Coordinates of C-alpha atoms and ligand atoms in Angstrom, one line a residue:
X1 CA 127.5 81.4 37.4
X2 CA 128.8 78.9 40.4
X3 CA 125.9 77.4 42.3
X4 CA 126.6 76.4 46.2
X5 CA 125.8 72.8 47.7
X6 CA 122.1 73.6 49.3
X7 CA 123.3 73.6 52.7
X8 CA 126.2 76.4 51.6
X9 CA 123.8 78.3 50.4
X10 CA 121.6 78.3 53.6
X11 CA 124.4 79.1 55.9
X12 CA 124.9 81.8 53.7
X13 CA 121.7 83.5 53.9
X14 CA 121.6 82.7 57.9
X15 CA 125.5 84.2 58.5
X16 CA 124.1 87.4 55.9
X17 CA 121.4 87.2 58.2
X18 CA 123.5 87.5 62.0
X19 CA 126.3 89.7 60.7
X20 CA 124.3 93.0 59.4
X21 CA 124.2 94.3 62.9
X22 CA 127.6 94.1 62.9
X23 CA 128.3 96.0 59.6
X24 CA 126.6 99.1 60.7
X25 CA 129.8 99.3 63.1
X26 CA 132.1 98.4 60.7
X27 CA 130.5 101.2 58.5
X28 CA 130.9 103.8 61.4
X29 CA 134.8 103.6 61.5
X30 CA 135.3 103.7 57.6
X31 CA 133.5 106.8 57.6
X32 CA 135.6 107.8 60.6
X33 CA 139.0 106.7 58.7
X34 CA 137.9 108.2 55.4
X35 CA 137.2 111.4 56.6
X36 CA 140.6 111.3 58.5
X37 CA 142.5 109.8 56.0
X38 CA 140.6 113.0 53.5
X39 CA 141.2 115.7 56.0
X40 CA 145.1 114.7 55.6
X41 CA 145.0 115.3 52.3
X42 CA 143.4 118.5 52.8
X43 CA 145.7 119.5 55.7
X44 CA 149.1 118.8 53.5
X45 CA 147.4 120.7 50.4
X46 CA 148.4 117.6 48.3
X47 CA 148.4 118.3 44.9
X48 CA 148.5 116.8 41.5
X49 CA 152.7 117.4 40.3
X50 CA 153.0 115.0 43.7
X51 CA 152.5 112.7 42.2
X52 CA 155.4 112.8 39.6
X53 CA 158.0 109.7 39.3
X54 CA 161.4 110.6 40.5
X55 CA 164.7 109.7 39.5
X56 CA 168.2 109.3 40.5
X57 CA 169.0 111.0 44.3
X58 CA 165.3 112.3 44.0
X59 CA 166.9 115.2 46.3
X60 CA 163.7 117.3 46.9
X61 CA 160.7 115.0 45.5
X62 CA 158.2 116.9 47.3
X63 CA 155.6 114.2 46.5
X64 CA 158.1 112.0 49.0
X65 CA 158.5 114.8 51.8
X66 CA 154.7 115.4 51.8
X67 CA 153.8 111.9 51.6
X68 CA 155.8 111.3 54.8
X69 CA 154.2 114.2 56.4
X70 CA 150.8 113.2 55.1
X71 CA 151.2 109.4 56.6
X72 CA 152.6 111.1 60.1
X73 CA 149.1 113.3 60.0
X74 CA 147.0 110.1 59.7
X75 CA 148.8 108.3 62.3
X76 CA 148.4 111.1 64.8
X77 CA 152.8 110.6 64.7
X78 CA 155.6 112.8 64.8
X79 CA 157.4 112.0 61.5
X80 CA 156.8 108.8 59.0
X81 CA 158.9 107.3 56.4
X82 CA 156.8 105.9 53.7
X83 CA 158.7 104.2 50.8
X84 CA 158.9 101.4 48.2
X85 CA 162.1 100.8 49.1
X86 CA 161.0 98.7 51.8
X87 CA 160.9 94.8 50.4
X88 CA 158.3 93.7 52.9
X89 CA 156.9 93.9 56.1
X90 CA 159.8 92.4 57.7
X91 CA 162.3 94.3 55.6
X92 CA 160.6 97.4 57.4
X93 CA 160.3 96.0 60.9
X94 CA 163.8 95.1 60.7
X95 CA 165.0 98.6 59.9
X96 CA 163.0 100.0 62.7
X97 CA 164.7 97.9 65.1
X98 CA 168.5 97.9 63.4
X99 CA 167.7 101.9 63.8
X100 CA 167.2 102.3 67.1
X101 CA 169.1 99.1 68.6
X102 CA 172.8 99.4 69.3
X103 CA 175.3 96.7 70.3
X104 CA 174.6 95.7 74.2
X105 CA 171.2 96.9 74.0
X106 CA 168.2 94.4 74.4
X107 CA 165.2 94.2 72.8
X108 CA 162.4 92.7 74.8
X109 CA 158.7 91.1 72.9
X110 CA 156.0 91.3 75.8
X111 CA 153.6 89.5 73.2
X112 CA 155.2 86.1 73.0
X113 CA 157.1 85.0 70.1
X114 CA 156.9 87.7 67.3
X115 CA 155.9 86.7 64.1
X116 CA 157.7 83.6 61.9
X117 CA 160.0 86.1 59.5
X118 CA 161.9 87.7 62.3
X119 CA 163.4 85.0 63.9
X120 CA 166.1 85.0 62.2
X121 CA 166.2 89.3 62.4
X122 CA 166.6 88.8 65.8
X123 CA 168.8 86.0 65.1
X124 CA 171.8 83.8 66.9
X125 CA 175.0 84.8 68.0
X126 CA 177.3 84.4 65.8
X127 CA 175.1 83.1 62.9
X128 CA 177.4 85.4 60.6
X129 CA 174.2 86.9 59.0
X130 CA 174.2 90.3 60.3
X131 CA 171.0 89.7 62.3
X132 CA 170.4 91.7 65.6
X133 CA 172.2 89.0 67.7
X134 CA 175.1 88.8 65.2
X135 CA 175.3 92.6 66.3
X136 CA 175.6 92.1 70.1
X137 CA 171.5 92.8 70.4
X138 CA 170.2 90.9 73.5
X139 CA 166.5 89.4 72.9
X140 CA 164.0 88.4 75.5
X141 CA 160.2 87.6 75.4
X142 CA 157.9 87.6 78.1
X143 CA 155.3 84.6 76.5
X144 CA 151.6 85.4 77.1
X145 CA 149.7 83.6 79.6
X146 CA 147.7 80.6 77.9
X147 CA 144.9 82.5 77.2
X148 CA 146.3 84.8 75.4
X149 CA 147.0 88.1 77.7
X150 CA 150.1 89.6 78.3
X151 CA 151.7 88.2 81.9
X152 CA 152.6 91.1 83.8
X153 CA 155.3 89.6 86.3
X154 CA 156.6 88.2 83.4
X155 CA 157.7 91.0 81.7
X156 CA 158.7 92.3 84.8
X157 CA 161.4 89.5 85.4
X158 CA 162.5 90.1 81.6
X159 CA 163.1 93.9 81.7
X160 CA 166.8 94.6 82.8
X161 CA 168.9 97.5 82.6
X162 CA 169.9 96.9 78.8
X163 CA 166.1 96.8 77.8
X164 CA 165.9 99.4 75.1
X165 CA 163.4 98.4 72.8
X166 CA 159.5 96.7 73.8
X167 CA 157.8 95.1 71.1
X168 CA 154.3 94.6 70.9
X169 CA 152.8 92.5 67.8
X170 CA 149.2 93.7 67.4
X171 CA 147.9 90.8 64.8
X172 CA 148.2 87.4 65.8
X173 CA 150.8 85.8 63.3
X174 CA 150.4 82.6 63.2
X175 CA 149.4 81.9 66.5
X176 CA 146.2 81.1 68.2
X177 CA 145.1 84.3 70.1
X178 CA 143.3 87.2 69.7
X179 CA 145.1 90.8 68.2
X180 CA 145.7 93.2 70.9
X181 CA 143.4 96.4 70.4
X182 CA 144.5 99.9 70.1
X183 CA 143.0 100.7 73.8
X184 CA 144.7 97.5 75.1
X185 CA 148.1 98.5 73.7
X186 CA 147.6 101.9 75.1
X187 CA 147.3 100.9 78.5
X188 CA 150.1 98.0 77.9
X189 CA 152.5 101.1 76.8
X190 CA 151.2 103.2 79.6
X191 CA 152.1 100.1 82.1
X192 CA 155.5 98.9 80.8
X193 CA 156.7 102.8 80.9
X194 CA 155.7 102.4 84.8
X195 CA 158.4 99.2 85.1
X196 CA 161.1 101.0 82.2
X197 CA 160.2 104.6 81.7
X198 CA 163.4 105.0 79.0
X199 CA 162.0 102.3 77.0
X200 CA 161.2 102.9 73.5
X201 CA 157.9 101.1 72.4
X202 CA 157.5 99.5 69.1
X203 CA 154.3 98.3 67.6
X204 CA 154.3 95.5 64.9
X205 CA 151.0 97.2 63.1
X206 CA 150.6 94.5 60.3
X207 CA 147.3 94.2 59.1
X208 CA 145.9 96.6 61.9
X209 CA 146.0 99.8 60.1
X210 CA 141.8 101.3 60.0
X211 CA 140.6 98.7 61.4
X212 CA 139.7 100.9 64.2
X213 CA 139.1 104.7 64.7
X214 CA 142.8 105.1 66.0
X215 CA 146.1 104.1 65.8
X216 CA 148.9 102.7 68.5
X217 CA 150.9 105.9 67.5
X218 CA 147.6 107.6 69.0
X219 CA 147.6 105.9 72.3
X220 CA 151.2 106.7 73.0
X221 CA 153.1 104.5 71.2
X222 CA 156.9 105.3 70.4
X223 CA 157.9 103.6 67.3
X224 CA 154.9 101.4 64.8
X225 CA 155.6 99.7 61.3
X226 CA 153.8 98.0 58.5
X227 CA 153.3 97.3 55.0
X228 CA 152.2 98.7 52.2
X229 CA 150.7 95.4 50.6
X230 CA 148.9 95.1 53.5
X231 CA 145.8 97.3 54.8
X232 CA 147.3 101.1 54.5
X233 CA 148.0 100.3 50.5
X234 CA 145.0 99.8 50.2
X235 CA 145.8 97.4 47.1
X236 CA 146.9 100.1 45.0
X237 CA 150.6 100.2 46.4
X238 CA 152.7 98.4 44.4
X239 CA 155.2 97.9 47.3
X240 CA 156.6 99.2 49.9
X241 CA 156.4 99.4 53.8
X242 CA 156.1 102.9 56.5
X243 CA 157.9 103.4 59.3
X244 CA 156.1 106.2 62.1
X245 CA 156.6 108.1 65.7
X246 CA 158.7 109.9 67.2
X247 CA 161.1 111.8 65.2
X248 CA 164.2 111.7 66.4
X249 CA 163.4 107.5 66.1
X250 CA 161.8 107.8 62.9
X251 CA 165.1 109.7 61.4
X252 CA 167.3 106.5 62.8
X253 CA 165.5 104.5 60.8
X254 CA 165.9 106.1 57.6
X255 CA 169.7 106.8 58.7
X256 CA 169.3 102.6 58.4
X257 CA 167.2 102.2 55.1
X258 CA 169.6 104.5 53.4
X259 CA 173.2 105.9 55.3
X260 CA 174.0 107.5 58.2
X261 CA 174.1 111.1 57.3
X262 CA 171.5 110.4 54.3
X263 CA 168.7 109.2 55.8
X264 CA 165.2 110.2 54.2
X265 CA 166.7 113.1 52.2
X266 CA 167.1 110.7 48.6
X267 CA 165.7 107.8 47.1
X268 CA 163.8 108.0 44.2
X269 CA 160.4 107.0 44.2
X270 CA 160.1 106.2 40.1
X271 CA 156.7 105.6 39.4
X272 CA 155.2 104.4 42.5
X273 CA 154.0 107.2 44.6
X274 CA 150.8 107.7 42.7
X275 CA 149.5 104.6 43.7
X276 CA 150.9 105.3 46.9
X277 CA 148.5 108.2 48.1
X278 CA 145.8 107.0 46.4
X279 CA 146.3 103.7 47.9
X280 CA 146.3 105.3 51.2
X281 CA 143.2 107.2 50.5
X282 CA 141.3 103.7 49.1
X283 CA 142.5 102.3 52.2
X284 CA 139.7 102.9 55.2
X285 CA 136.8 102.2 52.7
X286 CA 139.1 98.7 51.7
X287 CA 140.0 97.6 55.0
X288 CA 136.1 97.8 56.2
X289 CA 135.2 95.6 52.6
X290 CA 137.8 92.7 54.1
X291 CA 136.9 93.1 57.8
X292 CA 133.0 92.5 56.8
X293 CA 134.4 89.4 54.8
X294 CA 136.2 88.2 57.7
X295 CA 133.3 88.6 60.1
X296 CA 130.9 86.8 56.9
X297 CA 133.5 84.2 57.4
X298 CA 133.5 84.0 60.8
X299 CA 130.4 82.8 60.8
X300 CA 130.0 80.6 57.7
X301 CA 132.9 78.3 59.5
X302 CA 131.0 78.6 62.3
X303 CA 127.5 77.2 61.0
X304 CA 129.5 74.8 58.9
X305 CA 131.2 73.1 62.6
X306 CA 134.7 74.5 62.7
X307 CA 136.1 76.4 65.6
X308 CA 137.2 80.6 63.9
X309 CA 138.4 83.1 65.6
X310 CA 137.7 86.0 66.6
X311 CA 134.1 85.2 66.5
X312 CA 131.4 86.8 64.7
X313 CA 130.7 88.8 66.9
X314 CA 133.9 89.9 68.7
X315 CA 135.8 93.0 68.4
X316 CA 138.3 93.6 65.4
X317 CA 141.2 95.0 65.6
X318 CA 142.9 93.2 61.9
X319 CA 142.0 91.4 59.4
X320 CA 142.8 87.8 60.4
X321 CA 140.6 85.3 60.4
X322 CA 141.6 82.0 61.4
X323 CA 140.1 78.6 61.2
X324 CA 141.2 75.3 62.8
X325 CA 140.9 72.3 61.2
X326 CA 141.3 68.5 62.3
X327 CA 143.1 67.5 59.3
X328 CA 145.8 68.8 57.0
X329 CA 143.7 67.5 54.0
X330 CA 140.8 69.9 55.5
X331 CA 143.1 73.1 55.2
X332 CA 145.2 72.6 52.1
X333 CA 141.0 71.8 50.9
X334 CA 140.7 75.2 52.1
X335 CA 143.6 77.1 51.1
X336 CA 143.1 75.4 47.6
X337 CA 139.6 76.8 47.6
X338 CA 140.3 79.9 48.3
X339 CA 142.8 80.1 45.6
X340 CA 140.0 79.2 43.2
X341 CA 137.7 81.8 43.8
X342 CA 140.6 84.3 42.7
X343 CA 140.0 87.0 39.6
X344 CA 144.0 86.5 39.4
X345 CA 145.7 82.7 38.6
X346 CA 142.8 81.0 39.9
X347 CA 143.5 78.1 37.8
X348 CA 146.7 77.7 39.8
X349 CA 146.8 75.3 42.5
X350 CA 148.9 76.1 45.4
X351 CA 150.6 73.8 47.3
X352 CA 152.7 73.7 50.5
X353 CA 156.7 75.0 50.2
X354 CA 159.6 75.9 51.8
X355 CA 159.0 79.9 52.1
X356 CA 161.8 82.0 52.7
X357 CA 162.2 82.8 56.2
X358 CA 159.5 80.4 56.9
X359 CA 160.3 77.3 59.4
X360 CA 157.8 75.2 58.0
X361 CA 156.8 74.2 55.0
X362 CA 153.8 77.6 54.3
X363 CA 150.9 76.8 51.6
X364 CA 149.5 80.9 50.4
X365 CA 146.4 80.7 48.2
X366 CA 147.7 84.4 46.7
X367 CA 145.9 84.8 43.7
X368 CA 146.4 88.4 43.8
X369 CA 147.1 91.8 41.4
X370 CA 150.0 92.5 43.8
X371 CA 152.5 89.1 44.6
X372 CA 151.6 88.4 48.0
X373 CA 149.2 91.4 48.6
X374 CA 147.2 90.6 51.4
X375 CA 144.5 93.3 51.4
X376 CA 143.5 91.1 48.9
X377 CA 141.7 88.0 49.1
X378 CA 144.3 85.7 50.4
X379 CA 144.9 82.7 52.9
X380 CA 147.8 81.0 54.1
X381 CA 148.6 78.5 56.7
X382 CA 152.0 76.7 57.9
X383 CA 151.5 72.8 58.1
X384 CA 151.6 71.7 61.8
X385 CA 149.5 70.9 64.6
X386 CA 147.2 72.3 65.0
X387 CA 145.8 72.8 61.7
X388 CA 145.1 76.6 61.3
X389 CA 144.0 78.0 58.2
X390 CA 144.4 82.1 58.3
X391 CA 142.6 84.2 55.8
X392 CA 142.6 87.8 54.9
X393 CA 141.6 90.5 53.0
X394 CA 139.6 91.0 50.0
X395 CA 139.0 94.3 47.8
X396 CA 135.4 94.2 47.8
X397 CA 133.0 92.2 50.6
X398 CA 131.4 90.4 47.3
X399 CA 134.3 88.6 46.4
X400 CA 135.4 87.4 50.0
X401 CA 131.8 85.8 50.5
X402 CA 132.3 84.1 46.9
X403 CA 136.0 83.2 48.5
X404 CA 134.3 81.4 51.3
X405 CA 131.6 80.0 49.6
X406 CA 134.0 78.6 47.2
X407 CA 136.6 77.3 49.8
X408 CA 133.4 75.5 51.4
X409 CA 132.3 73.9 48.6
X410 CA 136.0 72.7 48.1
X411 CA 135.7 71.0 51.5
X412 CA 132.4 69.5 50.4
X413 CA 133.5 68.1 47.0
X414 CA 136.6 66.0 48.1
X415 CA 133.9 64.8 51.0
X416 CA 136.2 66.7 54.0
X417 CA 132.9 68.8 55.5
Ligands
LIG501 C1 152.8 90.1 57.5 C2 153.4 90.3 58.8 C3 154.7 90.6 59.0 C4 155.7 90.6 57.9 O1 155.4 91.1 56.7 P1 156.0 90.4 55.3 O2 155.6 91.4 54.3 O3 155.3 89.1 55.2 O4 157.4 90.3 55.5 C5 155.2 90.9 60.3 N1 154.3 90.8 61.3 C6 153.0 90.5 61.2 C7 152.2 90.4 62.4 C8 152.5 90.2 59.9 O5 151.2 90.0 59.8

């Protein structure tokens, strides 16, 4: 088995040593999301034939309809749309907000720039690529103050009378702050109602899903997406995004994934809805296995001298973790190691590329069971100043310690520590 520079191996036992306290509250909201995510199951009498593939116009899968109504029961919503049709994360985001958005209508971000993949949702005029502004969809953003909360007159000076749609991005992205908690984007909703009461709120919920004993939906949030390779797949789901809220919003969007007129009634679900439920029933008890790793690694990067946040010992609201290096050598080091310590293609070595929707060049350590699953062990980081490594996830605490260990020891072998 891999043995750990001596000084890895005592920061080890000392972070072990600081973080237990915090586990017992990590442990108190899985039990609070299992039994909540189990009492769902109970309440929409799911049974075995849901689970059947469908194929064709899938009119009827009840293992569809009762998913959606088992996803709205968990988020405390009106009506979800859960589906493998979505491609990604920003394939689903993008279908909330084509849904409800109409030509003339703005939409405004009141958390700064929104993550790196929908820039070019929202788009240019004229750009010819069908993205929101291509569609006569206004966009404004109301940047946070520098550090990090939402500015208040700002978004004031941004909301005009075509302001239709608020977004709030609760995980950080890929910038340097901290997520916005469920509490705090229930009193951000409750405020920006105050300055545009016909405003329809969205959430971004990306990698926030159980990560605390409620949901934005449950704080009085309109409109919230995510995806399923992220925390509420809970690395079973093979792919796939949901959609939740309020109804009549929630049917828009699926009038947008499928056809006006069609909306959630077909789509055939093949093989994947299996994994699906059970992915969202694995999920609490998941998510609290990669929050304990990212508080472990917290504090490892700590000890070992480089600023991480959050810290240890803050709050958690997702699953980020994020470390700053000084050089780019430092975090591809990083990435690489990461990569290393994976059950899957661990003999791979990633390097930085042109991703996609990306606008710089993205390096992904993703040795994962699902491509690009990041409720797995996984850690990514554009390459610019400043140098930020992000990590997440991890199916079992175990392996996100040996993750950390082994991205350390990278760092200390090609004499970067
Ligand atoms: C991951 C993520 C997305 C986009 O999801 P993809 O699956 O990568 O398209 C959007 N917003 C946030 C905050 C994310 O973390």
């Amino acid at each position: 088995m891999r043995t750990f520079e001596a000084t890895i191996e005592q920061w080890k036992e000392e972070a072990e040593r600081i973080v237990r306290p915090r586990f017992e509250e990590i442990d108190a909201i899985v039990e609070h999301n299992q039994w909540k995510v189990i009492e769902a199951f109970r309440s929409c009498k799911v049974s075995d034939f849901h689970f059947n593939p469908s194929t064709g116009y899938a009119y009827n899968d009840r293992g569809r309809e009762v998913l959606d109504e088992l996803y709205a029961v968990v988020f405390g919503a009106e009506a979800a749309l859960v589906r493998p049709h979505f491609a990604s994360g920003t394939h689903t985001i993008s279908t909330a907000l084509f849904g409800v958005l109409r030509p003339g209508d703005e939409l405004l971000y009141m958390t700064g720039t929104p993550y790196d993949t929908l820039h070019k949702v929202i788009g240019k005029t004229g750009d010819g690529t069908g993205s929101l502004a291509d569609f006569g969809i206004g966009y404004r953003e109301a940047s946070l103050t520098p550090d990090g909360e939402v500015d208040w007159d700002e978004v004031a000076r941004q909301i005009t009378p075509n302001t239709k749609v608020i977004g709030i991005q609760r995980s950080r992205g890929y910038a340097w702050r901290l997520p916005f908690t469920v509490q705090q984007i229930g009193d951000m909703t409750r405020k920006v109602k105050e300055l545009c009461p016909n405003a329809i709120v969205f959430v971004d919920n990306c990698y926030g899903e159980f990560t605390e004993k409620l949901e934005p939906t449950e704080v009085g949030v309109d409109l919230m997406a995510g995806s399923l390779i992220k925390n509420p797949g809970g690395g079973l789901a093979e792919t796939g995004g949901y959609i939740c809220g309020r109804k009549d919003l929630v049917e828009l969007a699926a009038y947008r994934l499928t056809a006006p007129g069609i909306g959630a009634e077909v789509g055939a679900m093949l093989g994947t809805t299996r994994g699906i439920y059970q992915g969202l029933y694995m999920a609490p008890t998941i998510v609290g296995q990669a929050v304990k790793g990212s508080i472990f690694a917290a504090a490892m990067f700590e000890l070992a001298g480089f600023a991480s946040s959050p810290a240890w010992n803050a709050p958690r609201t997702d699953l980020i973790q994020a470390v700053v290096f000084e050089r780019p050598e430092q975090l591809i080091a990083f990435v690489q190691g990461i990569q290393l310590a994976a059950a899957v293609d661990s003999h791979v070595v990633p390097e930085p590329w042109d991703m996609p929707g990306y606008e710089n060049p993205v390096i992904m350590a993703a040795g994962t069971f699902i491509q690009g699953g990041s409720l797995e062990l996984s850690a990514d980081a554009p390459i610019r100043e400043p140098y930020i490594g992000y990590m997440q996830g991890g199916l079992t605490y175990s392996h996100v310690k040996y993750g950390v260990l082994n991205a350390l020891q990278n760092l200390f072998d090609r004499n970067l520590l």
